[in-house]
GROMACS .gro file of C-alpha atoms in nm:
model
  315
    1MET     CA    1   4.150  -0.363  -0.149
    2THR     CA    2   4.202  -0.487   0.204
    3ALA     CA    3   4.210  -0.843   0.257
    4GLY     CA    4   3.874  -0.769   0.435
    5ARG     CA    5   3.695  -0.554   0.166
    6ALA     CA    6   3.838  -0.813  -0.083
    7GLY     CA    7   3.652  -1.135   0.141
    8SER     CA    8   3.338  -0.929   0.151
    9ALA     CA    9   3.364  -0.866  -0.255
   10HIS     CA   10   3.462  -1.307  -0.288
   11CYS     CA   11   3.138  -1.328  -0.052
   12GLY     CA   12   2.900  -1.149  -0.260
   13ALA     CA   13   3.029  -1.299  -0.578
   14THR     CA   14   2.927  -1.631  -0.418
   15VAL     CA   15   2.566  -1.508  -0.312
   16ARG     CA   16   2.504  -1.368  -0.648
   17ARG     CA   17   2.600  -1.645  -0.870
   18VAL     CA   18   2.410  -1.917  -0.623
   19VAL     CA   19   2.102  -1.677  -0.646
   20ALA     CA   20   2.126  -1.623  -1.041
   21ASP     CA   21   2.151  -2.061  -1.053
   22ALA     CA   22   1.847  -2.072  -0.844
   23LEU     CA   23   1.632  -1.844  -1.054
   24ALA     CA   24   1.719  -2.038  -1.312
   25ARG     CA   25   1.598  -2.317  -1.234
   26ILE     CA   26   1.238  -2.235  -1.153
   27PRO     CA   27   0.986  -2.114  -1.426
   28LEU     CA   28   0.958  -1.710  -1.373
   29GLN     CA   29   0.649  -1.585  -1.430
   30GLY     CA   30   0.690  -1.213  -1.267
   31ALA     CA   31   0.945  -0.991  -1.077
   32PRO     CA   32   1.126  -1.119  -0.791
   33VAL     CA   33   0.987  -1.081  -0.496
   34VAL     CA   34   1.245  -1.047  -0.119
   35GLY     CA   35   1.151  -1.071   0.213
   36CYS     CA   36   1.362  -0.838   0.370
   37SER     CA   37   1.397  -0.782   0.752
   38GLY     CA   38   1.650  -0.575   0.688
   39GLY     CA   39   1.915  -0.855   0.898
   40PRO     CA   40   2.212  -0.972   0.700
   41ASP     CA   41   2.091  -1.280   0.541
   42SER     CA   42   1.802  -1.149   0.377
   43LEU     CA   43   2.013  -0.814   0.263
   44ALA     CA   44   2.283  -1.005   0.137
   45LEU     CA   45   1.977  -1.205  -0.082
   46LEU     CA   46   1.838  -0.875  -0.166
   47LEU     CA   47   2.140  -0.693  -0.303
   48ALA     CA   48   2.220  -1.058  -0.529
   49ALA     CA   49   1.885  -1.088  -0.636
   50HIS     CA   50   1.902  -0.716  -0.800
   51ALA     CA   51   2.218  -0.696  -0.943
   52VAL     CA   52   2.089  -1.016  -1.112
   53ARG     CA   53   1.753  -0.896  -1.155
   54ALA     CA   54   1.682  -0.528  -1.150
   55ASP     CA   55   1.308  -0.547  -1.100
   56THR     CA   56   1.322  -0.736  -0.788
   57VAL     CA   57   1.096  -0.582  -0.533
   58ALA     CA   58   1.170  -0.570  -0.123
   59ALA     CA   59   0.902  -0.706   0.072
   60ILE     CA   60   0.936  -0.533   0.441
   61VAL     CA   61   0.717  -0.734   0.739
   62ASP     CA   62   0.658  -0.530   0.974
   63HIS     CA   63   0.540  -0.738   1.229
   64GLY     CA   64   0.451  -0.421   1.528
   65LEU     CA   65   0.656  -0.662   1.781
   66GLN     CA   66   0.828  -0.447   1.887
   67PRO     CA   67   0.895  -0.066   2.001
   68GLY     CA   68   1.021   0.129   1.663
   69SER     CA   69   0.894  -0.114   1.399
   70ALA     CA   70   0.774   0.087   1.218
   71GLU     CA   71   1.017   0.369   1.146
   72ARG     CA   72   1.253   0.129   1.142
   73SER     CA   73   1.069  -0.069   0.818
   74GLN     CA   74   1.029   0.263   0.637
   75ALA     CA   75   1.355   0.347   0.689
   76LEU     CA   76   1.512   0.059   0.581
   77ALA     CA   77   1.267   0.091   0.264
   78THR     CA   78   1.415   0.434   0.220
   79ARG     CA   79   1.777   0.287   0.212
   80LEU     CA   80   1.718   0.060  -0.050
   81ARG     CA   81   1.498   0.285  -0.281
   82GLU     CA   82   1.817   0.551  -0.219
   83ARG     CA   83   1.998   0.246  -0.412
   84GLY     CA   84   1.720   0.211  -0.668
   85ILE     CA   85   1.545  -0.088  -0.526
   86ALA     CA   86   1.194  -0.120  -0.558
   87ALA     CA   87   1.048  -0.117  -0.166
   88GLU     CA   88   0.777  -0.202   0.028
   89VAL     CA   89   0.695  -0.219   0.395
   90HIS     CA   90   0.373  -0.438   0.432
   91PRO     CA   91   0.227  -0.442   0.844
   92VAL     CA   92   0.088  -0.737   0.972
   93VAL     CA   93  -0.106  -0.796   1.300
   94VAL     CA   94   0.085  -1.061   1.464
   95THR     CA   95  -0.238  -1.307   1.587
   96GLY     CA   96  -0.338  -1.698   1.638
   97SER     CA   97  -0.222  -2.029   1.810
   98GLY     CA   98   0.122  -2.175   1.819
   99GLY     CA   99   0.266  -1.910   2.009
  100LEU     CA  100   0.454  -1.598   1.878
  101GLU     CA  101   0.703  -1.749   1.662
  102ALA     CA  102   0.469  -1.950   1.432
  103ALA     CA  103   0.180  -1.660   1.457
  104ALA     CA  104   0.472  -1.384   1.313
  105ARG     CA  105   0.558  -1.650   1.119
  106ARG     CA  106   0.222  -1.718   0.953
  107ALA     CA  107   0.141  -1.330   0.898
  108ARG     CA  108   0.460  -1.288   0.775
  109TYR     CA  109   0.419  -1.547   0.463
  110ALA     CA  110   0.067  -1.435   0.391
  111ALA     CA  111   0.180  -1.119   0.366
  112LEU     CA  112   0.494  -1.228   0.143
  113ARG     CA  113   0.284  -1.425  -0.088
  114ALA     CA  114   0.024  -1.165  -0.139
  115VAL     CA  115   0.232  -0.868  -0.231
  116ARG     CA  116   0.306  -0.989  -0.586
  117PRO     CA  117   0.055  -1.303  -0.740
  118GLY     CA  118   0.260  -1.564  -0.916
  119SER     CA  119   0.659  -1.441  -0.807
  120PRO     CA  120   0.879  -1.603  -0.647
  121VAL     CA  121   0.891  -1.493  -0.268
  122LEU     CA  122   1.286  -1.508  -0.230
  123LEU     CA  123   1.341  -1.612   0.146
  124GLY     CA  124   1.718  -1.611   0.315
  125HIS     CA  125   1.762  -1.919   0.488
  126THR     CA  126   2.139  -2.016   0.530
  127LEU     CA  127   2.282  -2.359   0.542
  128ASP     CA  128   2.266  -2.295   0.933
  129ASP     CA  129   1.896  -2.207   0.953
  130GLN     CA  130   1.862  -2.594   0.775
  131ALA     CA  131   2.065  -2.726   1.063
  132GLU     CA  132   1.809  -2.632   1.256
  133THR     CA  133   1.528  -2.676   1.170
  134VAL     CA  134   1.631  -3.067   1.097
  135LEU     CA  135   1.718  -3.026   1.488
  136LEU     CA  136   1.360  -2.913   1.569
  137GLY     CA  137   1.192  -3.179   1.341
  138LEU     CA  138   1.450  -3.411   1.562
  139GLY     CA  139   1.258  -3.290   1.872
  140ARG     CA  140   0.953  -3.291   1.736
  141GLY     CA  141   0.964  -3.670   1.617
  142SER     CA  142   0.788  -3.588   1.374
  143GLY     CA  143   0.872  -3.827   1.048
  144ALA     CA  144   1.119  -3.767   0.751
  145ARG     CA  145   0.883  -3.438   0.571
  146SER     CA  146   0.991  -3.285   0.873
  147ILE     CA  147   1.391  -3.381   0.929
  148ALA     CA  148   1.403  -3.304   0.542
  149GLY     CA  149   1.402  -2.922   0.622
  150MET     CA  150   1.370  -2.621   0.377
  151ARG     CA  151   1.314  -2.748   0.006
  152GLU     CA  152   1.524  -2.542  -0.249
  153TRP     CA  153   1.181  -2.442  -0.481
  154ASP     CA  154   0.800  -2.474  -0.274
  155GLU     CA  155   0.629  -2.270  -0.468
  156PRO     CA  156   0.642  -1.982  -0.438
  157TRP     CA  157   0.920  -1.991  -0.164
  158LEU     CA  158   1.252  -2.007  -0.309
  159ARG     CA  159   1.547  -2.067  -0.129
  160PRO     CA  160   1.901  -1.987  -0.287
  161LEU     CA  161   2.070  -1.969   0.040
  162LEU     CA  162   2.051  -2.293   0.142
  163GLY     CA  163   2.390  -2.426   0.082
  164LEU     CA  164   2.579  -2.132   0.172
  165ARG     CA  165   2.707  -2.125   0.564
  166ARG     CA  166   2.608  -1.774   0.768
  167ALA     CA  167   2.931  -1.638   0.748
  168VAL     CA  168   2.963  -1.646   0.408
  169VAL     CA  169   2.634  -1.460   0.349
  170HIS     CA  170   2.648  -1.235   0.606
  171ALA     CA  171   3.016  -1.133   0.521
  172ALA     CA  172   2.799  -1.057   0.145
  173CYS     CA  173   2.618  -0.753   0.257
  174GLY     CA  174   2.878  -0.455   0.138
  175ASP     CA  175   2.874  -0.134   0.308
  176LEU     CA  176   2.435  -0.166   0.389
  177GLU     CA  177   2.461  -0.203   0.795
  178PRO     CA  178   2.215  -0.466   0.866
  179TRP     CA  179   1.973  -0.496   1.168
  180SER     CA  180   2.044  -0.720   1.457
  181ASP     CA  181   1.685  -0.832   1.557
  182PRO     CA  182   1.717  -0.892   1.939
  183HIS     CA  183   1.446  -1.188   1.872
  184ASN     CA  184   1.691  -1.391   1.753
  185ILE     CA  185   1.928  -1.453   2.064
  186ASP     CA  186   1.655  -1.391   2.280
  187PRO     CA  187   1.653  -1.723   2.463
  188ARG     CA  188   1.211  -1.730   2.548
  189PHE     CA  189   1.276  -1.876   2.108
  190THR     CA  190   1.420  -2.223   2.044
  191ARG     CA  191   1.524  -2.139   1.747
  192ALA     CA  192   1.743  -1.882   1.901
  193ARG     CA  193   1.828  -2.129   2.159
  194LEU     CA  194   1.932  -2.396   1.924
  195ARG     CA  195   2.168  -2.136   1.751
  196ALA     CA  196   2.336  -1.979   2.029
  197GLU     CA  197   2.366  -2.301   2.294
  198VAL     CA  198   2.285  -2.627   2.127
  199LEU     CA  199   2.443  -2.610   1.777
  200PRO     CA  200   2.828  -2.443   1.877
  201LEU     CA  201   2.795  -2.745   2.151
  202VAL     CA  202   2.770  -3.010   1.868
  203GLU     CA  203   2.957  -2.897   1.690
  204ASP     CA  204   3.223  -2.893   1.954
  205VAL     CA  205   3.145  -3.208   2.020
  206LEU     CA  206   3.114  -3.334   1.616
  207PRO     CA  207   3.317  -3.068   1.389
  208GLY     CA  208   3.102  -3.032   1.026
  209ALA     CA  209   2.807  -3.139   1.210
  210THR     CA  210   2.630  -2.828   1.134
  211GLU     CA  211   2.688  -2.928   0.707
  212ALA     CA  212   2.573  -3.339   0.775
  213LEU     CA  213   2.267  -3.215   0.930
  214ALA     CA  214   2.241  -3.020   0.596
  215ARG     CA  215   2.333  -3.365   0.410
  216THR     CA  216   2.119  -3.542   0.584
  217ALA     CA  217   1.858  -3.285   0.469
  218ALA     CA  218   1.908  -3.307   0.121
  219GLN     CA  219   1.878  -3.750   0.121
  220LEU     CA  220   1.500  -3.730   0.323
  221ARG     CA  221   1.376  -3.543   0.114
  222GLU     CA  222   1.498  -3.745  -0.183
  223ASP     CA  223   1.344  -4.004  -0.003
  224ASP     CA  224   1.059  -3.840   0.079
  225GLU     CA  225   1.010  -3.761  -0.264
  226ALA     CA  226   1.026  -4.116  -0.388
  227LEU     CA  227   0.781  -4.261  -0.137
  228SER     CA  228   0.555  -3.948  -0.144
  229ALA     CA  229   0.529  -4.045  -0.584
  230TRP     CA  230   0.401  -4.318  -0.439
  231ALA     CA  231   0.160  -4.244  -0.242
  232ALA     CA  232   0.073  -4.061  -0.465
  233ARG     CA  233  -0.020  -4.317  -0.701
  234LEU     CA  234  -0.165  -4.563  -0.447
  235ARG     CA  235  -0.432  -4.281  -0.329
  236ASP     CA  236  -0.526  -4.278  -0.749
  237GLU     CA  237  -0.587  -4.651  -0.755
  238ALA     CA  238  -0.785  -4.692  -0.379
  239GLU     CA  239  -0.961  -4.345  -0.354
  240SER     CA  240  -1.372  -4.377  -0.467
  241PRO     CA  241  -1.630  -4.118  -0.377
  242ALA     CA  242  -1.705  -4.430  -0.151
  243GLY     CA  243  -1.394  -4.386   0.061
  244LEU     CA  244  -1.010  -4.586   0.015
  245ASP     CA  245  -1.042  -4.929  -0.072
  246VAL     CA  246  -0.856  -5.094   0.166
  247ALA     CA  247  -0.726  -5.414  -0.038
  248VAL     CA  248  -0.554  -5.207  -0.319
  249LEU     CA  249  -0.355  -5.030   0.043
  250ARG     CA  250  -0.329  -5.344   0.220
  251GLY     CA  251  -0.007  -5.437  -0.095
  252ALA     CA  252   0.182  -5.130  -0.008
  253PRO     CA  253   0.433  -5.059   0.259
  254ALA     CA  254   0.301  -4.972   0.598
  255ALA     CA  255   0.551  -4.644   0.542
  256VAL     CA  256   0.333  -4.522   0.172
  257ARG     CA  257   0.009  -4.660   0.350
  258ARG     CA  258   0.073  -4.408   0.587
  259ARG     CA  259   0.190  -4.133   0.372
  260VAL     CA  260  -0.173  -4.198   0.175
  261LEU     CA  261  -0.359  -4.170   0.507
  262ARG     CA  262  -0.269  -3.849   0.615
  263ASP     CA  263  -0.281  -3.670   0.269
  264TRP     CA  264  -0.609  -3.754   0.214
  265LEU     CA  265  -0.697  -3.716   0.572
  266CYS     CA  266  -0.600  -3.392   0.548
  267ASP     CA  267  -0.834  -3.298   0.252
  268VAL     CA  268  -1.088  -3.428   0.411
  269GLY     CA  269  -1.006  -3.095   0.689
  270ILE     CA  270  -0.889  -3.302   0.930
  271THR     CA  271  -0.611  -3.115   1.095
  272ALA     CA  272  -0.345  -3.167   1.381
  273LEU     CA  273  -0.296  -3.571   1.284
  274THR     CA  274  -0.046  -3.758   1.532
  275ASP     CA  275   0.222  -4.047   1.539
  276ALA     CA  276  -0.106  -4.253   1.662
  277HIS     CA  277  -0.362  -4.134   1.445
  278LEU     CA  278  -0.152  -4.184   1.155
  279ARG     CA  279  -0.063  -4.609   1.347
  280SER     CA  280  -0.387  -4.639   1.459
  281ALA     CA  281  -0.595  -4.543   1.082
  282ASP     CA  282  -0.310  -4.800   0.914
  283ALA     CA  283  -0.373  -5.068   1.221
  284LEU     CA  284  -0.723  -5.053   1.032
  285VAL     CA  285  -0.555  -5.180   0.703
  286GLY     CA  286  -0.245  -5.397   0.804
  287GLU     CA  287  -0.372  -5.507   1.139
  288TRP     CA  288  -0.739  -5.555   1.135
  289ARG     CA  289  -0.874  -5.764   1.368
  290GLY     CA  290  -1.221  -5.618   1.368
  291GLN     CA  291  -1.110  -5.311   1.550
  292GLY     CA  292  -1.269  -5.000   1.543
  293GLY     CA  293  -1.081  -4.681   1.390
  294PRO     CA  294  -0.912  -4.421   1.592
  295ARG     CA  295  -1.122  -4.067   1.692
  296LEU     CA  296  -0.973  -3.786   1.526
  297PRO     CA  297  -0.958  -3.416   1.592
  298GLY     CA  298  -1.248  -3.229   1.512
  299GLY     CA  299  -1.501  -3.490   1.594
  300LEU     CA  300  -1.467  -3.720   1.334
  301ASP     CA  301  -1.412  -4.114   1.282
  302LEU     CA  302  -1.225  -4.385   1.125
  303VAL     CA  303  -1.434  -4.620   1.014
  304ARG     CA  304  -1.402  -4.960   0.804
  305ARG     CA  305  -1.671  -5.133   0.639
  306ASP     CA  306  -1.727  -5.313   0.323
  307GLY     CA  307  -1.343  -5.310   0.278
  308ARG     CA  308  -1.322  -4.884   0.249
  309LEU     CA  309  -1.227  -4.659   0.534
  310SER     CA  310  -1.439  -4.386   0.548
  311VAL     CA  311  -1.405  -4.071   0.802
  312GLN     CA  312  -1.796  -4.073   0.970
  313ARG     CA  313  -1.888  -3.749   1.251
  314PHE     CA  314  -1.949  -3.982   1.547
  315GLY     CA  315  -2.185  -3.949   1.835
   0.00000   0.00000   0.00000
């Protein structure tokens, strides 16, 4: 065996091991589904998952965004079936707000979720993807939840490769030739520029920064999970059909109160909340001097009355 083939075999064994360990940690209710684009990350993941579970299904989402995508998706499905891997193509329509990246992600995730309800859906995100996600969160300034990155298990999504560098995963594709998606290097997309320009520069200035960003995400996830659990208990105490009891909320730290307020407001149907909205809402608890509450998206006001917070339609 040549050095290159030996290295590929070693990487393949590593990927199979982490996939087997990840599947063993979650409740399996059906055959695993792997979201497979034909790129190196998802191909390596699929090969490993199929080696661990022979009933693994490859779900190929055709976004229809590039010429020949339907033919390419069908050709990939044929190649996989020839290797004994069950493969299905799922065409989607990419539309909606938030830009092309966000719209494609929504369409892809909806299609993958619908493949086999109850089954875990494996995604090929690597440690490098995690570092990129942390940088995106930092750029948005959207708090610990965003900087905490992606979770390994976020039902139904399972990301077994988050602890592996992209180069290790790519080397595990074996003799399957992956497809290089031109969108991954298209400078119109923020993540593509992070990958091609920003992270290499950060690594040049701060060697080891990619691993450090991923470690930071893991640490923040632990902190966020603890604070979120505290917030859930506090909300149970404070909430009633009349709203949130200010006296119950007042004794908690602001970081916990804002989690309660964010989750409560989201659950009553308010979306597109900003940090400014949440801080104004929290001021009705921790810094109230008779002022009114913030005007919220969707034509709603947050109101403090008789010691409770409630949402009302203004006008």
